[in-house]
Coordinates of C-alpha atoms and ligand atoms in Angstrom, one line a residue:
X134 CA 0.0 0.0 0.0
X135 CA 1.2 3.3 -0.7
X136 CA 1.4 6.2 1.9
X137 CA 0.8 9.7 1.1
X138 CA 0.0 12.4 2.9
X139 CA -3.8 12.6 2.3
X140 CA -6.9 10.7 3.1
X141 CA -9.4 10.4 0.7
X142 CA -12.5 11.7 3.1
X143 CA -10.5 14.0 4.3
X144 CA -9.9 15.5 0.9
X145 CA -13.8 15.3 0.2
X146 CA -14.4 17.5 3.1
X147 CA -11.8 20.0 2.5
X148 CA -13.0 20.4 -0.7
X149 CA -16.4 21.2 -1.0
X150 CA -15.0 24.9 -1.1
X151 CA -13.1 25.1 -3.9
X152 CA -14.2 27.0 -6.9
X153 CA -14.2 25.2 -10.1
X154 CA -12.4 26.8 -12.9
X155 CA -14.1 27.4 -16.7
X156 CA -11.6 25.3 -18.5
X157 CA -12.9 22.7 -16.1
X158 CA -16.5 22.9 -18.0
X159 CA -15.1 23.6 -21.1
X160 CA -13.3 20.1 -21.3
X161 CA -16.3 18.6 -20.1
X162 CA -18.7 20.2 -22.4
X163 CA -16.2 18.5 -25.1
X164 CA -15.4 15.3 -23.9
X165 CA -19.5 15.0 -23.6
X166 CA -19.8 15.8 -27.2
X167 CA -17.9 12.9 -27.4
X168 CA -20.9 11.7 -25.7
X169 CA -23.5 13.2 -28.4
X170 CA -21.4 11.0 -31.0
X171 CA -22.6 8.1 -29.2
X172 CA -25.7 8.5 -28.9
X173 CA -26.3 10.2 -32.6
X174 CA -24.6 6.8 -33.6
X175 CA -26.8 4.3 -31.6
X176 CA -30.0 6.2 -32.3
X177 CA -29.8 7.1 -36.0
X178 CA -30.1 3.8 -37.3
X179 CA -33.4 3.1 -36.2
X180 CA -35.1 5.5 -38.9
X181 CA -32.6 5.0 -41.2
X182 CA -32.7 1.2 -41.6
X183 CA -36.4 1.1 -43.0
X184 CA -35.6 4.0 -45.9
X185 CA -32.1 1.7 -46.8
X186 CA -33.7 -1.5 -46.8
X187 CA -36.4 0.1 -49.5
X188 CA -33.9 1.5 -51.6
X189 CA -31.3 -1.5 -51.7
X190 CA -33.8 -4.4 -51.0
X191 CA -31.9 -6.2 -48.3
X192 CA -32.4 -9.0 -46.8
X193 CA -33.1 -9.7 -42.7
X194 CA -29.8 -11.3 -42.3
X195 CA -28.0 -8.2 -44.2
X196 CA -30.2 -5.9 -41.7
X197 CA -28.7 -7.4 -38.9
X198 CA -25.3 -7.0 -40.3
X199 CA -26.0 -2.9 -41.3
X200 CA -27.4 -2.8 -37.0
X201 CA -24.5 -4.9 -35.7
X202 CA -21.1 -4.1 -37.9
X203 CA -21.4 -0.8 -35.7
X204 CA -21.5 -2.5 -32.4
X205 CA -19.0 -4.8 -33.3
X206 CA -16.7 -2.1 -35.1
X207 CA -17.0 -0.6 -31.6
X208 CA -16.1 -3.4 -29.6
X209 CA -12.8 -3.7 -31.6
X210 CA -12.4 0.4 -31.2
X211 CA -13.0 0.2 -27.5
X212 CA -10.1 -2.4 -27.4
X213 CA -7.9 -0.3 -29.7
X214 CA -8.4 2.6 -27.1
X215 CA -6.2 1.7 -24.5
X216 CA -3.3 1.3 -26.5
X217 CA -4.0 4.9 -28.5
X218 CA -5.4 6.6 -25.4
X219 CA -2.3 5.4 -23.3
X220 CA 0.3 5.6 -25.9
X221 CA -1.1 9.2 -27.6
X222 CA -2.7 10.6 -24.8
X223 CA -6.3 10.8 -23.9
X224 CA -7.0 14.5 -26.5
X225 CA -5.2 12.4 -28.9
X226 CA -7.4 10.1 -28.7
X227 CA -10.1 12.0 -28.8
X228 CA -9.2 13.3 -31.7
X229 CA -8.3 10.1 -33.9
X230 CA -12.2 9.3 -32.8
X231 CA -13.4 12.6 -34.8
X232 CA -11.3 11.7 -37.7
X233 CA -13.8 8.3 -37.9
X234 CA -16.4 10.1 -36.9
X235 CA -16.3 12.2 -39.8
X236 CA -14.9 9.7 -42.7
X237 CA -17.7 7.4 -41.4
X238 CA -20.4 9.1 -41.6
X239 CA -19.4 10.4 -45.0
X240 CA -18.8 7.0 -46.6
X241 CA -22.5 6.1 -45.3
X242 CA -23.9 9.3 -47.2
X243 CA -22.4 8.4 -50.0
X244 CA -22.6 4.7 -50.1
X245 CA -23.4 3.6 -53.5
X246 CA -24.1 0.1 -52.0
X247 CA -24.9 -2.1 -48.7
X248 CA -21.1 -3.4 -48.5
X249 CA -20.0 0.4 -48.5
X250 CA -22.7 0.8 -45.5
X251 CA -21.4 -1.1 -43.5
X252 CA -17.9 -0.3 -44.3
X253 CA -19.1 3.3 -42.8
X254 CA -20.5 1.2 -40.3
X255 CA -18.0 -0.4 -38.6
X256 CA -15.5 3.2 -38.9
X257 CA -18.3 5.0 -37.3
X258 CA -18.7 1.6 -35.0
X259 CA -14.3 1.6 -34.2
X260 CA -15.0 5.9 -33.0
X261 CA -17.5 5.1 -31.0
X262 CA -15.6 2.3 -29.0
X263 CA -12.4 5.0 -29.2
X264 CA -14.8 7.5 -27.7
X265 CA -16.6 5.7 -25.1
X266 CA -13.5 4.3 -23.7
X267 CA -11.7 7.9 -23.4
X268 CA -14.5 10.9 -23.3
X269 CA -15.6 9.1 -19.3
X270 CA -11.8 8.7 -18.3
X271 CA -10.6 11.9 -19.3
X272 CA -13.6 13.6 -17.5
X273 CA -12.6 10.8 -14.5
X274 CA -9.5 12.6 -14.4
X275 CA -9.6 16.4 -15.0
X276 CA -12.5 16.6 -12.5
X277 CA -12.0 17.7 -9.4
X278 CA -13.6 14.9 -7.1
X279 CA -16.4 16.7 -6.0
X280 CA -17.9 16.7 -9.2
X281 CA -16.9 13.5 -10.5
X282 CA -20.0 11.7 -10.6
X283 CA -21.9 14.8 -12.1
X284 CA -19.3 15.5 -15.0
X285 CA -19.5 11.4 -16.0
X286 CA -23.5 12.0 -15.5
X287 CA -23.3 15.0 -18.0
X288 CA -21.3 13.1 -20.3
X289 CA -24.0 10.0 -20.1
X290 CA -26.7 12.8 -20.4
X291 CA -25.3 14.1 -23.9
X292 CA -25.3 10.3 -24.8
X293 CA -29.3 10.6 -24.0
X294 CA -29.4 13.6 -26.1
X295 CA -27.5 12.4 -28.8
X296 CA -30.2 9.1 -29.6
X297 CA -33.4 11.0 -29.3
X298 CA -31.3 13.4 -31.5
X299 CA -30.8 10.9 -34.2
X300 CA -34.7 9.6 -32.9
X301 CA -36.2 13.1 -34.1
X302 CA -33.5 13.9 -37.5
X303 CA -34.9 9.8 -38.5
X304 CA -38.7 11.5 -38.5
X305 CA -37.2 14.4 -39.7
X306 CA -35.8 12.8 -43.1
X307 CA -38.2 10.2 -43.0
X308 CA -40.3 12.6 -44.6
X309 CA -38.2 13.7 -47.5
X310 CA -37.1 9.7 -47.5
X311 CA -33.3 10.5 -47.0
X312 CA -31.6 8.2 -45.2
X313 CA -28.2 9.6 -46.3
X314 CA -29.3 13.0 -45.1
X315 CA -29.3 11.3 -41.4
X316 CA -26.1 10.0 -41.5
X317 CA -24.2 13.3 -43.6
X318 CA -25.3 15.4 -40.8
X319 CA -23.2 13.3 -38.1
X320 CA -20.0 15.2 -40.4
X321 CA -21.1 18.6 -38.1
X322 CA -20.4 17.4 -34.9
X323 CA -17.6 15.6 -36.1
X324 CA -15.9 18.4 -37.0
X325 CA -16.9 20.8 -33.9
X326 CA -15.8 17.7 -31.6
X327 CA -12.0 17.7 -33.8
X328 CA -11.8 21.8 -33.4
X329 CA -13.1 21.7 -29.6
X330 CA -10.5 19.3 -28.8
X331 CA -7.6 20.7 -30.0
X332 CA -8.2 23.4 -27.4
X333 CA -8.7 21.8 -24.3
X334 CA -5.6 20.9 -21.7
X335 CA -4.2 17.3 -21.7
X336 CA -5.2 15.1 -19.0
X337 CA -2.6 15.3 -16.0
X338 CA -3.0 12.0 -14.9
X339 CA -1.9 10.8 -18.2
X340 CA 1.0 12.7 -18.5
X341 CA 2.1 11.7 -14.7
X342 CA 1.8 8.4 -15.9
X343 CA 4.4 9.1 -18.6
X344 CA 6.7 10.6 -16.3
X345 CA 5.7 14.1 -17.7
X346 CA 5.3 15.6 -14.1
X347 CA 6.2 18.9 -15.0
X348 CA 3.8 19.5 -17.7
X349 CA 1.5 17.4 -15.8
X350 CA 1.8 20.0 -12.9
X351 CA 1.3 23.0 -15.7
X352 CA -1.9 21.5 -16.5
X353 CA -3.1 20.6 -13.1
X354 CA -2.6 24.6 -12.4
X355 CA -4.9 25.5 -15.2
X356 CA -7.6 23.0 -14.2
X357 CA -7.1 23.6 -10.7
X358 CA -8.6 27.4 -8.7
X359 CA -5.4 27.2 -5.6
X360 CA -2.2 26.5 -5.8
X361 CA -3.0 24.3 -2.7
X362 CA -5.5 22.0 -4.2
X363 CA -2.9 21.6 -7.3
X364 CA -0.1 20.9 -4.3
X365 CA -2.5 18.3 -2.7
X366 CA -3.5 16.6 -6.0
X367 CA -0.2 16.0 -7.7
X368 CA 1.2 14.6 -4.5
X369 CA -1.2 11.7 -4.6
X370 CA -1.0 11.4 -8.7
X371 CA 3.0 11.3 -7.8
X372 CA 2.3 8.5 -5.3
X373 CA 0.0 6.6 -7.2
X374 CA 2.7 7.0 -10.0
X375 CA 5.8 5.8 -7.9
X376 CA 3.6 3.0 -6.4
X377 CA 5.3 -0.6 -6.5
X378 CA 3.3 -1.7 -8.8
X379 CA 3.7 0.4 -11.8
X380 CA 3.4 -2.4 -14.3
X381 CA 0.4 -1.9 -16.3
X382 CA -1.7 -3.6 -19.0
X383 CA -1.6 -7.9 -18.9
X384 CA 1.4 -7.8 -17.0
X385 CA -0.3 -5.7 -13.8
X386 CA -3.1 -8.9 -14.9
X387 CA -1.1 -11.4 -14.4
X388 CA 0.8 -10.0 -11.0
X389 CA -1.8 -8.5 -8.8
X390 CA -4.9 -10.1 -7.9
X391 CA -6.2 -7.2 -6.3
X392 CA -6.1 -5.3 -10.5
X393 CA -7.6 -8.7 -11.1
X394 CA -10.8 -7.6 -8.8
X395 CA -11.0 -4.1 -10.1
X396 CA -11.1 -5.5 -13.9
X397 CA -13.6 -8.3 -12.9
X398 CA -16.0 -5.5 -11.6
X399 CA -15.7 -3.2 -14.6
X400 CA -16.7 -6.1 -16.5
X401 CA -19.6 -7.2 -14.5
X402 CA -20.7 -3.6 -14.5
X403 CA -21.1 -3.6 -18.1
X404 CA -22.8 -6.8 -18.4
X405 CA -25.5 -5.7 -15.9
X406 CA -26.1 -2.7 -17.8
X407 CA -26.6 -4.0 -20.7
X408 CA -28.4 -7.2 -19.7
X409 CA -30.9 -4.9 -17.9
X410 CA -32.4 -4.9 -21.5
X411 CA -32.5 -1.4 -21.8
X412 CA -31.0 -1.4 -25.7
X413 CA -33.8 -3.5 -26.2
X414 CA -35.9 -0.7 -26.3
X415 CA -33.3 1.9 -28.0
X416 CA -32.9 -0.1 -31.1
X417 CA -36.7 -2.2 -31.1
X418 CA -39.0 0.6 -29.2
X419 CA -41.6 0.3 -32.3
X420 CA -41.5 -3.4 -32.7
X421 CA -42.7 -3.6 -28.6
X422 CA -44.3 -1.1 -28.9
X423 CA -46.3 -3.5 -32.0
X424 CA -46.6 -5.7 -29.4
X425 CA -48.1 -4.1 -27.0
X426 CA -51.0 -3.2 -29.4
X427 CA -50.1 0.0 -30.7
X428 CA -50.5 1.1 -34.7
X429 CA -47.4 2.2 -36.9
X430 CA -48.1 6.0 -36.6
X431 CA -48.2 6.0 -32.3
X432 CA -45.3 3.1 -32.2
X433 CA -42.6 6.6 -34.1
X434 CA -43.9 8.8 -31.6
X435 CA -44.1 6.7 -28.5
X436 CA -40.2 5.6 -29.7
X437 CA -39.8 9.7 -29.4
X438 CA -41.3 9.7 -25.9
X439 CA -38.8 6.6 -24.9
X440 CA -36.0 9.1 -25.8
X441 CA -37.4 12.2 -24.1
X442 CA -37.8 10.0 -21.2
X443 CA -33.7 8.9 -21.6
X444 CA -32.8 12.4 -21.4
X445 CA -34.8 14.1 -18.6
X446 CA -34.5 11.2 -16.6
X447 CA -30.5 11.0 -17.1
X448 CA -30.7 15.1 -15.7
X449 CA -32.4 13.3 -12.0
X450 CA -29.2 11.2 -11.9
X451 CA -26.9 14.5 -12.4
X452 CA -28.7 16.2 -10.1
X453 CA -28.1 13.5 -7.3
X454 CA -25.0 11.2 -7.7
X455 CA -22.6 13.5 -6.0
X456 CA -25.0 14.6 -3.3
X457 CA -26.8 10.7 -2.0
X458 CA -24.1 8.7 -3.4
X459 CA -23.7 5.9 -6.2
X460 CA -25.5 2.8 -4.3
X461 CA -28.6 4.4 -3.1
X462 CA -29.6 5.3 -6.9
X463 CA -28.4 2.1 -8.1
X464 CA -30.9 0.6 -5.9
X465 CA -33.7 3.2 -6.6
X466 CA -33.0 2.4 -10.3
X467 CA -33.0 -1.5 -10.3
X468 CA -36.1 -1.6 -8.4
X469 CA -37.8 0.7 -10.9
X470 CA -36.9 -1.0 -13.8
X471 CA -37.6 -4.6 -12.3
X472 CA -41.4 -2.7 -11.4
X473 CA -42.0 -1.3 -15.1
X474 CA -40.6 -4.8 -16.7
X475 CA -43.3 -6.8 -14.4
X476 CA -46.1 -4.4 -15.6
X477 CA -45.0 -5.1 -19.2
X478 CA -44.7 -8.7 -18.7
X479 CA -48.0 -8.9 -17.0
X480 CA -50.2 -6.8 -19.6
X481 CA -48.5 -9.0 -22.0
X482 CA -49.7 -12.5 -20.7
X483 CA -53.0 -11.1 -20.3
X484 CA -53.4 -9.3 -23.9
X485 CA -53.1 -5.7 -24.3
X486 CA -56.9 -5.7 -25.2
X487 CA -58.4 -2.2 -23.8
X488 CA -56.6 1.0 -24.7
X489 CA -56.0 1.1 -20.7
X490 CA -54.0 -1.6 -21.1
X491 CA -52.0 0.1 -23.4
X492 CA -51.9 3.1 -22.1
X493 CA -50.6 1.4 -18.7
X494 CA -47.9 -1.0 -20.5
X495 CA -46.9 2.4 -22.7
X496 CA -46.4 3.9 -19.0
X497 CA -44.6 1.0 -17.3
X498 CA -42.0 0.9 -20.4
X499 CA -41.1 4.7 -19.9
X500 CA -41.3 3.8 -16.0
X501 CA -38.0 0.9 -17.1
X502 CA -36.4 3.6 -19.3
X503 CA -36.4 6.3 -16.9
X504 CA -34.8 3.5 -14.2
X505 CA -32.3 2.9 -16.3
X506 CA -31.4 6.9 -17.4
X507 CA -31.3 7.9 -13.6
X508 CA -29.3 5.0 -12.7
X509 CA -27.3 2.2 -14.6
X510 CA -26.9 4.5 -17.3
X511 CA -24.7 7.2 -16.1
X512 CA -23.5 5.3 -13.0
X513 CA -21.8 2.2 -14.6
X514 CA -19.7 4.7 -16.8
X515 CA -18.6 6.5 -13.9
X516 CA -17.9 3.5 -11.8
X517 CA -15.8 1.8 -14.2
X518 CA -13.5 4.7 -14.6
X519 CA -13.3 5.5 -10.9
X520 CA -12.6 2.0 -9.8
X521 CA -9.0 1.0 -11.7
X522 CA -5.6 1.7 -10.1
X523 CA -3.7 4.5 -12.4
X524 CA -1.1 1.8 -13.6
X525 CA -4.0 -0.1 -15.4
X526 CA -6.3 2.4 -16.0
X527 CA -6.4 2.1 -19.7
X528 CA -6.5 -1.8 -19.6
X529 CA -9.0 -1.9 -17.3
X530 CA -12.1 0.4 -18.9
X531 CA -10.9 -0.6 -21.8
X532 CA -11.8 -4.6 -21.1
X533 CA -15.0 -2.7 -19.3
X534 CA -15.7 -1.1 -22.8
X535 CA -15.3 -4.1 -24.6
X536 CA -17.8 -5.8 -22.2
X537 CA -20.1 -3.6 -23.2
X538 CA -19.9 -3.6 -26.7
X539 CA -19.9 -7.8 -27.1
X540 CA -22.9 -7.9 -25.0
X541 CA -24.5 -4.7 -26.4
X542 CA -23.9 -6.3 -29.9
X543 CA -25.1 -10.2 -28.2
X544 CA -28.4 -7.9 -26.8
X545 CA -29.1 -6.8 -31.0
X546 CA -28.8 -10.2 -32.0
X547 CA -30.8 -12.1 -29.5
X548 CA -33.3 -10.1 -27.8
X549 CA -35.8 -10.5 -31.3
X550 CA -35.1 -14.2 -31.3
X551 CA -36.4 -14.5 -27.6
X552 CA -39.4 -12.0 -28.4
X553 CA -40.5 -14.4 -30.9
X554 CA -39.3 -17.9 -29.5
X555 CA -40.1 -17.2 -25.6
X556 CA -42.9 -14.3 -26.3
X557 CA -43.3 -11.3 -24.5
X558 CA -44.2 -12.6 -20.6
X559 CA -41.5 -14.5 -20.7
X560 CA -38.8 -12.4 -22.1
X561 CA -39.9 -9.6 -20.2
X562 CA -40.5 -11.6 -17.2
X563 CA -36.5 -12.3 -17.5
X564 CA -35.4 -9.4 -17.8
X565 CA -37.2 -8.0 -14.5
X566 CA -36.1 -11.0 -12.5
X567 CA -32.2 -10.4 -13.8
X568 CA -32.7 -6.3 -12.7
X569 CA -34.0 -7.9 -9.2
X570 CA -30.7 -10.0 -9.1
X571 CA -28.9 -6.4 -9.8
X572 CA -29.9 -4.9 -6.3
X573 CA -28.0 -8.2 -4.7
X574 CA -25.3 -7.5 -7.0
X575 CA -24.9 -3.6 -6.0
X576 CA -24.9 -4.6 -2.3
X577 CA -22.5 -7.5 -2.6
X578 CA -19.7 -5.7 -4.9
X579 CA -20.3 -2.4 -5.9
X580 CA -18.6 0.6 -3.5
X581 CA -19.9 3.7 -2.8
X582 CA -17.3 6.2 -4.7
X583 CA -19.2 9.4 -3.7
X584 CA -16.4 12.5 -2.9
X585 CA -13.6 10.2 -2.6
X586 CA -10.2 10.5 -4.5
X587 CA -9.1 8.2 -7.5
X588 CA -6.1 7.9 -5.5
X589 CA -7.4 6.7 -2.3
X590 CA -10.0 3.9 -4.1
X591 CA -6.7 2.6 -5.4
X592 CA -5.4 2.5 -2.1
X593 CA -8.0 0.9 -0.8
X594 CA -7.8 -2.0 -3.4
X595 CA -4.4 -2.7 -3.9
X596 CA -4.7 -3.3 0.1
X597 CA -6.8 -5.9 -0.5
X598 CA -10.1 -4.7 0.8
X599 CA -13.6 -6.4 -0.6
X600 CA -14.4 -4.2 -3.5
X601 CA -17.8 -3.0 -1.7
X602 CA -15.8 -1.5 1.1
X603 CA -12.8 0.4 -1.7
X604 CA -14.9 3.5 -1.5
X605 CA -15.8 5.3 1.5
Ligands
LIG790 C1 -25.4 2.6 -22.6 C2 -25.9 2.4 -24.0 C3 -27.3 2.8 -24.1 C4 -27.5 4.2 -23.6 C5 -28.9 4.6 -23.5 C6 -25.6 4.0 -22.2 O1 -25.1 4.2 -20.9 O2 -24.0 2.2 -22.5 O3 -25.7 1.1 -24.4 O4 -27.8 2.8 -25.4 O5 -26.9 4.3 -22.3 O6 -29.1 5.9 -23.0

């Protein structure tokens, strides 16, 4: 274990003074357009893939591959990113994502053909995964602690705002029929996300890491309102730097069982996000939406709803994670979603057969998504990158990114199959008792991170403490 001067709850307390600086909110405005990427990219295919499969006549098994070649160009991205984030830096890395960003959603535009679609597919798929690894872990470590949870929230809320984004633009060009229109629009953001980076300050952390302590000191200043809270800061970066272990990557792996834990947990916090089924409802809203007796017209504009839910439930989680803490929402949400799932489930068996019915399941599936936006959403992306020692930082979210790619792309392929094999109780009935298993899982592994340095989690760990207690 490593001794520095500080203790974690210490530092929570002393700093729930300190001013935060602009450049502060500036990085994080960018790093969550990073965010917006995301989301723009997971939403726009939904009204898109209707329009492309009229014009090129595809069939279902081609579908699936125009759906999933993203997901899975993202799970290979997301792997990629810890080498380029480490290696290059976290702006750099950033950057490189833009690039994609912007050559991918061009070569969709222009596509003369399905093969060239998903060519675009998977580039816009491999800046995604690039993205979604860095954009959380360079907000994990610019932020001053205090606001940790809320500037990983904010980056999970322009994710929200990103799909019902790309949910309104696919009604929007529905109407003029242009799919390529949806997709040639993602160049914009692309480009403001390339320019916006350029200007913000590298990460610290990641320059400590490279034995860059003077610069990483520069920046810290800029970031940083005192000189004392810079002082304080780079003392325990400098620790957590000259720590023993200071291997990193499959190497730290293979050494420390304690990195084993924290890379475990990332993992598992990944899977239980995405198992919770909420993508279910991001990529086939109108299709249960069918099921739950509603006509063509009501199934685009309750799809609309599901994503104005996302968002404005995503701002409760903001407004709360650094104030009650990571575990009691976690709970709140799981409980929620298992709720609205057993509604579903239950107006399933019995047959959606009166417009109350309806009405009620339409309720109980914005009642799941809002569990899931004020909870697992923005709280698993925060955990992961709070939870891994500096040494194997990158490694670690980026295995926790991969996680949640495979089973985000495993969730695409299977969830129709088990609609239409296992029908709608069933499936639904699943995927409430898994989110009831969740709230065992929160209390059994997951630690309570609220206000409490990077530096002193990895303490915590590396001493061996059960993963529950490497928080507070
Ligand atoms: C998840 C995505 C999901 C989105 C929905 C994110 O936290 O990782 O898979 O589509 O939330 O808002």
């Amino acid at each position: 274990m490593v001794n520095t001067p500080l203790d974690g709850n210490q530092t929570s307390s002393d700093s729930s003074s300190v001013d935060i600086v602009p450049l502060v909110w500036l990085s994080a405005a960018l790093a969550a357009l990073a965010g917006l990427m995301f989301g723009l990219d997971i939403g726009v295919i939904s009204g898109a893939l209707g329009l492309i499969k009229e014009e090129f006549h595809v069939s279902t098994l081609t579908e699936g591959w125009i759906v999933s070649s993203m997901m899975g160009g993202a799970a290979v991205g997301a792997l990629g990113a810890g080498w380029v984030s480490n290696s290059w830096g976290r702006k750099n890395a950033l950057l490189a994502a833009s690039v994609l960003f912007f050559v991918g959603a061009l070569v969709v535009a222009m596509a003369p053909n399905v093969d060239i679609i998903i060519v675009g597919r998977i580039l816009l798929g491999l800046a995604v995964g690039v993205a979604s690894f860095t954009a959380p872990l360079y907000l994990s470590e610019i932020a001053p602690e205090r606001i940790r949870g809320t500037m990983i929230s904010f980056y999970q809320l322009m994710v929200t705002v990103g799909i019902l984004a790309a949910f309104v633009s696919g009604l929007a060009f529905s109407y003029i029929h242009s799919w390529r229109g949806m997709f040639g629009i993602l160049c914009v953001p692309s480009a403001v996300l390339f320019i916006g980076v350029l200007l913000v300050p590298n990460s610290p952390r990641w320059l400590a890491s490279r034995d860059r302590f003077d610069e990483a000191k520069e920046m810290l200043g800029k970031l940083r309102a005192s000189r004392a809270e810079v002082e304080k800061e780079m003392s325990e970066i400098t620790a957590a730097v000259n720590s023993d272990d200071h291997t990193s990557g499959w190497k730290l792996l293979a050494r420390n069982s304690n990195f084993r834990r924290s890379v475990a947990l990332g993992i598992a916090l990944q899977l239980v996000q995405q198992f919770t089924g909420m993508n279910a409802m991001m990529y086939f809203a109108p299709r249960i939406f069918e099921q739950t007796g509603f006509g063509s017209e009501a199934q685009l504009w309750s799809t609309v709803l599901v994503g104005l839910v996302n968002v404005l439930a995503t701002v409760i989680a903001i407004g709360f994670v650094d104030r009650i803490g990571r575990k009691p929402i976690l709970y709140l949400g799981f409980t929620v979603m298992a709720a609205g799932l057993a509604v579903v489930a239950a107006i399933m068996a019995v047959g959606a057969s009166t417009s109350f019915l309806q009405f009620t399941a339409l309720i109980a599936l914005l009642v799941f998504v809002a569990g899931f936006a004020m909870s697992a959403g923005p709280l698993v992306w925060t955990l992961c990158s709070e939870i891994q020692p500096l040494a194997g930082r990158d490694f670690g979210i980026s295995c926790s990114t991969f996680a949640n790619w495979a089973s985000n792309m495993a969730l695409g392929a299977f969830f129709l199959l088990m609609l239409n094999n296992l029908g709608g109780p069933v499936t639904f009935g699943i995927m409430c008792v898994c989110n009831l298993l969740y709230i065992v899982f929160t209390w059994a592994f997951i630690p309570e991170t609220k206000g409490v340095s990077l530096e002193h989690i990895e303490r915590n760990l590396m001493s061996g403490k059960p993963l529950r207690q490497i928080g507070r």
